Coordinates of C-alpha atoms in Angstrom, one line a residue:
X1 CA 138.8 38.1 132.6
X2 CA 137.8 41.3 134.8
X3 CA 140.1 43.9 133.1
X4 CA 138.8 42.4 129.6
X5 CA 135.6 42.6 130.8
X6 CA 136.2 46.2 132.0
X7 CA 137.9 47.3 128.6
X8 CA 134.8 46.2 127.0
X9 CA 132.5 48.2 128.8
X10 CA 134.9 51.2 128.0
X11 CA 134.8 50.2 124.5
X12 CA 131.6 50.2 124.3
X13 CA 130.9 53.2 126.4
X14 CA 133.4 55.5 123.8
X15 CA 131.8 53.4 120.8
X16 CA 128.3 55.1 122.1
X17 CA 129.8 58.7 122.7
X18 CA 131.1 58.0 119.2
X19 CA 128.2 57.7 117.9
X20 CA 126.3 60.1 119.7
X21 CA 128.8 62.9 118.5
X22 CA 128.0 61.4 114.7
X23 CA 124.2 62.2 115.6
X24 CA 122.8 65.1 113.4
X25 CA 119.5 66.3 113.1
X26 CA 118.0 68.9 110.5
X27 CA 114.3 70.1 112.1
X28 CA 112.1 71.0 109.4
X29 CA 110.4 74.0 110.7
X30 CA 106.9 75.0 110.1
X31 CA 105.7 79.0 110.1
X32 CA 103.6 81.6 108.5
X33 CA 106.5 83.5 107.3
X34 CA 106.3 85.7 110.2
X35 CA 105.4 83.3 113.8
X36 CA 107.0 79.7 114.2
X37 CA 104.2 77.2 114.9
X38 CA 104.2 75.7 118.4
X39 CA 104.7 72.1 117.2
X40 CA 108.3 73.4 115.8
X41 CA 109.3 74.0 119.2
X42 CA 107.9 70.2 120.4
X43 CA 110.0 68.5 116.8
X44 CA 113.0 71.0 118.8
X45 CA 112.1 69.1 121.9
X46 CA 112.3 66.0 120.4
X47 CA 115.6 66.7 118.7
X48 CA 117.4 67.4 121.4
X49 CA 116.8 64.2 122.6
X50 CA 118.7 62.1 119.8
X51 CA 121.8 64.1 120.7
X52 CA 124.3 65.6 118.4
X53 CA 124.1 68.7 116.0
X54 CA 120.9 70.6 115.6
X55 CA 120.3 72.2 112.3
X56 CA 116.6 74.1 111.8
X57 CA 115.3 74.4 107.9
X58 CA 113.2 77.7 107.2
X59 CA 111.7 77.9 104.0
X60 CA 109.1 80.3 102.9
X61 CA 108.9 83.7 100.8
X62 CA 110.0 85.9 103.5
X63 CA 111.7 83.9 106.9
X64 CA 113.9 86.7 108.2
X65 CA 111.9 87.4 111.3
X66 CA 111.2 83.3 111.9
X67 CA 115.1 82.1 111.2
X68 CA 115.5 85.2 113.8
X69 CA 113.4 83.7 116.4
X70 CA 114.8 79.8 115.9
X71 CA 118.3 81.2 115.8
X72 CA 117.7 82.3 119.8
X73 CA 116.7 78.3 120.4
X74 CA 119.0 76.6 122.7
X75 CA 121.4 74.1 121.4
X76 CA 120.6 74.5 118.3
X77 CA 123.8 74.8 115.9
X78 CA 122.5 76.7 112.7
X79 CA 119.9 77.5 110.6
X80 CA 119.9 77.3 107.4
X81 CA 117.2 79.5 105.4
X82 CA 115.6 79.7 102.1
X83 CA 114.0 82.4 100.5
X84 CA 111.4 81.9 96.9
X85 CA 108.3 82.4 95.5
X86 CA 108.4 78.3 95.0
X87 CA 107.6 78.1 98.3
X88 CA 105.1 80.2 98.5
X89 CA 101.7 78.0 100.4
X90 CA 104.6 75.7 101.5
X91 CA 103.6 73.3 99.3
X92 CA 105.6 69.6 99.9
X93 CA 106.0 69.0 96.5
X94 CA 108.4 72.2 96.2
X95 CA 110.2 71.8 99.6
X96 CA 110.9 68.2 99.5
X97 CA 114.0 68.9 96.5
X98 CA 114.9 71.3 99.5
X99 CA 115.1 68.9 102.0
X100 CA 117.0 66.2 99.9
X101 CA 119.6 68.4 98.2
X102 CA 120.3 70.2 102.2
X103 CA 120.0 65.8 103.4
X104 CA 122.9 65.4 100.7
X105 CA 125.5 68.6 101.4
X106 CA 125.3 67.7 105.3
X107 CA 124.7 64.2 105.5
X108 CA 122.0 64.5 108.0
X109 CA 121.6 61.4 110.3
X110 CA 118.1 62.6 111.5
X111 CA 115.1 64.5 109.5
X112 CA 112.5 65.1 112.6
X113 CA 108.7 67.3 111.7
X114 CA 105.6 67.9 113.8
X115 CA 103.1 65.2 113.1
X116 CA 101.2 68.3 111.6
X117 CA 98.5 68.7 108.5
X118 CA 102.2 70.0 106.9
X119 CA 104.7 67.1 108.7
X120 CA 102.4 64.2 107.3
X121 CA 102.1 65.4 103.9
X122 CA 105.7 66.3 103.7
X123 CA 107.9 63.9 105.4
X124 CA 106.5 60.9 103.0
X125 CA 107.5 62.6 100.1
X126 CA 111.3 63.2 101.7
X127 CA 111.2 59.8 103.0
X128 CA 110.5 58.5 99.4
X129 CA 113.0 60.2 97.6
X130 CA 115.7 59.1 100.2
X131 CA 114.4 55.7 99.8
X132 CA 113.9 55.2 103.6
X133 CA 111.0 54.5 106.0
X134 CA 109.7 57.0 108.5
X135 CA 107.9 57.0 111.6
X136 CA 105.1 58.9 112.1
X137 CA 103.4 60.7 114.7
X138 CA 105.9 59.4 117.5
X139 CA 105.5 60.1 120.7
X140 CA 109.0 59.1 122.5
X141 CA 112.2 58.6 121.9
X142 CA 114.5 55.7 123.9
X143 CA 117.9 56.2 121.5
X144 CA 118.4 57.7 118.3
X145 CA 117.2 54.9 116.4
X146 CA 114.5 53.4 118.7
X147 CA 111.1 54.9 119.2
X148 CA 107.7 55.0 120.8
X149 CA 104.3 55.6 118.8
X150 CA 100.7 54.7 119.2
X151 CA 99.1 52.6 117.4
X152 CA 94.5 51.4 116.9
X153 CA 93.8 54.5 118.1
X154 CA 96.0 55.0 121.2
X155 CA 95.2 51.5 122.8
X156 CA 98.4 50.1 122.0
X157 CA 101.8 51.4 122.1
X158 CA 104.4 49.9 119.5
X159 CA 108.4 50.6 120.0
X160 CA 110.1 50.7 116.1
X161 CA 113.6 50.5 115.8
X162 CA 114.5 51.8 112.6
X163 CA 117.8 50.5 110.7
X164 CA 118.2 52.9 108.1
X165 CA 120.7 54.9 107.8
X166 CA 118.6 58.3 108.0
X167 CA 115.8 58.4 110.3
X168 CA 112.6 60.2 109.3
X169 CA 110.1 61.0 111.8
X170 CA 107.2 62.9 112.4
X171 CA 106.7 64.3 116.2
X172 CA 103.2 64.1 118.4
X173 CA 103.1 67.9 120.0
X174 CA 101.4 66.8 122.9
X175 CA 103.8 64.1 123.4
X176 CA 106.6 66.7 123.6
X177 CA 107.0 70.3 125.9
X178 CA 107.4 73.1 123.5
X179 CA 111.6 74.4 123.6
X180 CA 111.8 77.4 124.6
X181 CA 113.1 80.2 121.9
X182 CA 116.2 81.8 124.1
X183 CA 120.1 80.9 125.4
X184 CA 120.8 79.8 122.0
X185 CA 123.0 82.3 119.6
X186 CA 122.6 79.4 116.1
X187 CA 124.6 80.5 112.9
X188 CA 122.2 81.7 110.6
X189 CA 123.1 80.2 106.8
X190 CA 121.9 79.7 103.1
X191 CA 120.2 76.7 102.3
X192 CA 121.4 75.1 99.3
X193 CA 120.1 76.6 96.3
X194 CA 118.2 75.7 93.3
X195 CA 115.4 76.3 91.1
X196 CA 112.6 74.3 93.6
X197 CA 109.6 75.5 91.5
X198 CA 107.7 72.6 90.5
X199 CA 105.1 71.6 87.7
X200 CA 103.1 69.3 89.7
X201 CA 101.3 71.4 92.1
X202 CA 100.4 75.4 91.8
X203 CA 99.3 77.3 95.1
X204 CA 96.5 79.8 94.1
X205 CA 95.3 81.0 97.7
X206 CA 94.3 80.2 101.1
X207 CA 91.2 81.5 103.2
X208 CA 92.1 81.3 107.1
X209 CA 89.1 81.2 109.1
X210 CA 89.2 84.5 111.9
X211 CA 88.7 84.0 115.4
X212 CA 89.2 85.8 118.6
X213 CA 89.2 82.3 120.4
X214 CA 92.6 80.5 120.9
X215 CA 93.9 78.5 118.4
X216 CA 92.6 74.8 119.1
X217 CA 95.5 73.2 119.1
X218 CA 97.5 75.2 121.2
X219 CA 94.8 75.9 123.8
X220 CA 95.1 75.4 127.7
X221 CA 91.4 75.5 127.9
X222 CA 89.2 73.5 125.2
X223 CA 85.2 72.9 124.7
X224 CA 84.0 70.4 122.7
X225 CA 81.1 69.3 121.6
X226 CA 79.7 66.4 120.1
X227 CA 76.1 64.9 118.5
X228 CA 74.1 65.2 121.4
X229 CA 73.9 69.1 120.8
X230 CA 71.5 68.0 118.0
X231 CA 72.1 71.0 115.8
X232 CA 74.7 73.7 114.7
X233 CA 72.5 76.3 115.9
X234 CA 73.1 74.8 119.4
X235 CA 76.7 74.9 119.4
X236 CA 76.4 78.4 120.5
X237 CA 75.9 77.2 123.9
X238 CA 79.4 76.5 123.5
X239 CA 80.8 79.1 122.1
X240 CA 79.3 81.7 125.3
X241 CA 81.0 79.2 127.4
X242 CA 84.3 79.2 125.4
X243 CA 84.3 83.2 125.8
X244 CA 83.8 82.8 129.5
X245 CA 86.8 80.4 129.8
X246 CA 88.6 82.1 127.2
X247 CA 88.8 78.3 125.7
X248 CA 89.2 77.1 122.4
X249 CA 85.6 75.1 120.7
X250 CA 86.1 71.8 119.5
X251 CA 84.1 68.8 117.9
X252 CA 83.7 65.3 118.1
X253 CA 83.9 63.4 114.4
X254 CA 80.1 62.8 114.9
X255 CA 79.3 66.3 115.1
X256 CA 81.5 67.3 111.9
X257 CA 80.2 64.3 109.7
X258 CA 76.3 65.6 110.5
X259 CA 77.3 68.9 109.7
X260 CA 77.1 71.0 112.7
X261 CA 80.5 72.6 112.4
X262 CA 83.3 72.8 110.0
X263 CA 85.7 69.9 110.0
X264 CA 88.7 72.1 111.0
X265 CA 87.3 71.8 114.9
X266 CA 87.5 68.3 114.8
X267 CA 89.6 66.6 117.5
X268 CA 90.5 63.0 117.0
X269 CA 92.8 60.5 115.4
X270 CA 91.4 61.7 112.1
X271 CA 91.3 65.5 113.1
X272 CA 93.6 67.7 115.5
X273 CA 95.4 66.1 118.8
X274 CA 95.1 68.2 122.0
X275 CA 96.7 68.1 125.2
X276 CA 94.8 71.2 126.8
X277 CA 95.0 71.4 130.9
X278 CA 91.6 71.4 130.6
X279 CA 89.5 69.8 128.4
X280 CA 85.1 69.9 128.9
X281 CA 83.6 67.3 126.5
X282 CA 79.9 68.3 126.1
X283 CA 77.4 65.7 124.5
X284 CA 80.1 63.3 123.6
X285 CA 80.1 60.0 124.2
X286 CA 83.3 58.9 124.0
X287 CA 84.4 56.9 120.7
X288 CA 87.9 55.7 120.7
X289 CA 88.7 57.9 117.5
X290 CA 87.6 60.9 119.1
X291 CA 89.4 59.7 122.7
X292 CA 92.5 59.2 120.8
X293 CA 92.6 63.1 120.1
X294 CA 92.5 64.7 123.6
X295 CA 93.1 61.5 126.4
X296 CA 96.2 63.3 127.0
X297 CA 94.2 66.3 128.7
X298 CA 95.3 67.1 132.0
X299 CA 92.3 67.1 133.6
X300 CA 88.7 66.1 131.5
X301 CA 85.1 67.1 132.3
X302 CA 82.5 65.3 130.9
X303 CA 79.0 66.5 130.7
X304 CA 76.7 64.3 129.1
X305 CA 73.1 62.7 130.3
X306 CA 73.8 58.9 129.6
X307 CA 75.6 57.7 133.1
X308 CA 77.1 54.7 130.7
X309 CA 78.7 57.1 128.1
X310 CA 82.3 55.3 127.8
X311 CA 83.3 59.5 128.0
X312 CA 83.0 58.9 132.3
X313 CA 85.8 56.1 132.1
X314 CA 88.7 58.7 130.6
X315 CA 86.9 62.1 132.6
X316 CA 88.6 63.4 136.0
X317 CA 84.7 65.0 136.8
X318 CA 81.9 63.9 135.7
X319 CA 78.4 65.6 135.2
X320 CA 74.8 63.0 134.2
X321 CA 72.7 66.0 133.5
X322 CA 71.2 67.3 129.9
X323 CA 73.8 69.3 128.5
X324 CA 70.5 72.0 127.8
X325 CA 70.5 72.5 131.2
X326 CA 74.2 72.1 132.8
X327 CA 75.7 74.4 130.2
X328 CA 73.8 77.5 130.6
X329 CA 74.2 77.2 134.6
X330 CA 77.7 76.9 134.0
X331 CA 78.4 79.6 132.1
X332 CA 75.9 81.9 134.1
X333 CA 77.9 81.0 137.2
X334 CA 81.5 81.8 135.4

């Protein structure tokens, strides 16, 4: 009964390193033709953790210097690149053919994005065309076909097993540490080709706001601000302090919706998620949408004259003092 018992376990044991060898994952990269974003290396991250092959997807109109930089990425096996004007404002509705004709010449056991503007309008699409179900925005993985996401605005945590035979999922970047780009030498190789230009969308520019401030979502240091700053004029208080701290300036929901700042510096489940080491919430008071965007912060300050602002129950520091007051002291002290 003990050796069959044993030979089980074995069995088992090479079934699973079976199966782990079968594992292959094609990362869907996301760039500006000339930089990788950060949340590529964090879908790496997460890749490495199913096990098996690694294959990273660059498209764009010019992604020699990106496939360069991916191609230095440890354990990653190849990279497979494609060059037109089709995908040109990366538009999903030209790269998902990509993705399904590279899913169907390599058989692709794993399809993994950054739970990005781009990674939740694309991975749908791919998943629909395969006829499979994704997960999205997950934020650990147990075993290649089991894993971890939030779920009512972070106050729950839901395990999915998926049982399809290609698993689709969209990575949380703060949930991840960014792979470094070095001790990999990856095969650098064509995509499959085809005419990807599609009738249903047609890119016709983009206006990128300019700023000497980090970008928000891959900033150690952010400021936020939220209703209690009463006006857009006020957010400048902010912004001196962001300058001091060399900090990314953020928003609460609240703020956007009244118009105080543009909706791109909205942090929440419904605008960006950040993970900074620090993170100084100023006239916020602490809605679970907008605590569902940075409660991942190393270390929160809260500034904000109502002692009973649900802000104090996430912060590490804490200040009850008008914001008017506490914010020009600050920054006159930094």
């Amino acid at each position: 009964m003990f050796a069959t018992y044993c030979r089980t376990l074995k069995t088992n044991a090479n079934f699973a390193s079976i199966l782990q060898r079968l594992e292959s994952t094609l990362v869907i990269a996301e760039h500006n033709n000339e930089v990788v974003s950060p949340i590529t290396q964090n879908a790496l991250t997460a890749a490495k953790k199913l096990g098996g092959d690694i294959t990273i997807l660059v498209a764009g109109t010019k992604v020699g210097p990106v496939s360069e930089q991916l191609s230095k990425a440890k354990d990653v096996a190849r990279v497979l690149t494609a060059e037109s004007d089709a995908f040109k404002g990366f538009t999903p509705e030209s790269l998902t053919p990509l993705i399904v004709a590279a899913q169907k010449q390599h058989n692709f056991s794993h399809i993994v994005a950054g739970a990005s503007a781009f990674g939740k309008a694309l991975l749908p699409r791919v998943a629909a065309n395969l006829d499979v179900s994704p997960a999205s925005d997950i934020i650990g993985v147990k075993s290649p076909d089991t894993f971890v996401r939030t779920i009512y605005a972070g106050n729950a945590i839901q395990t999915v097993k998926i049982k399809d035979s290609i698993k689709i999922v969209s990575v949380r970047g703060t949930a991840f540490e960014a792979a470094a780009l070095d001790g990999g030498n990856a095969k650098i190789e064509q995509a499959p080709a085809g005419d990807y230009k599609t009738d249903l969308v047609e890119f016709i520019s983009q206006e990128l706001s300019k700023s000497d401030r980090p970008e928000l979502t891959a900033a150690k240091v952010v400021v936020s601000g939220g209703r209690g700053l009463k006006s857009g004029d006020n957010f400048k208080l902010l912004y001196a302090l962001a300058d001091k701290l060399n900090a990314a300036v953020g928003a609460s929901r609240a703020a956007v919706d009244a118009g105080y700042v543009a909706n791109d510096l909205q942090v929440g489940q419904t605008g960006k998620i950040v993970a900074p080491d620090l993170y100084i919430a100023v006239g916020i008071s602490g809605a679970i949408q907008h605590l569902a965007g940075m409660k991942d912060s190393k270390t929160i300050v809260a500034i904000n004259k109502d002692p009973d602002a649900p802000i104090f129950q996430v912060s590490d520091y804490g200040l009850v003092q008008d914001l008017f007051k506490a914010v020009p002291e600050l920054t006159e002290k930094l």
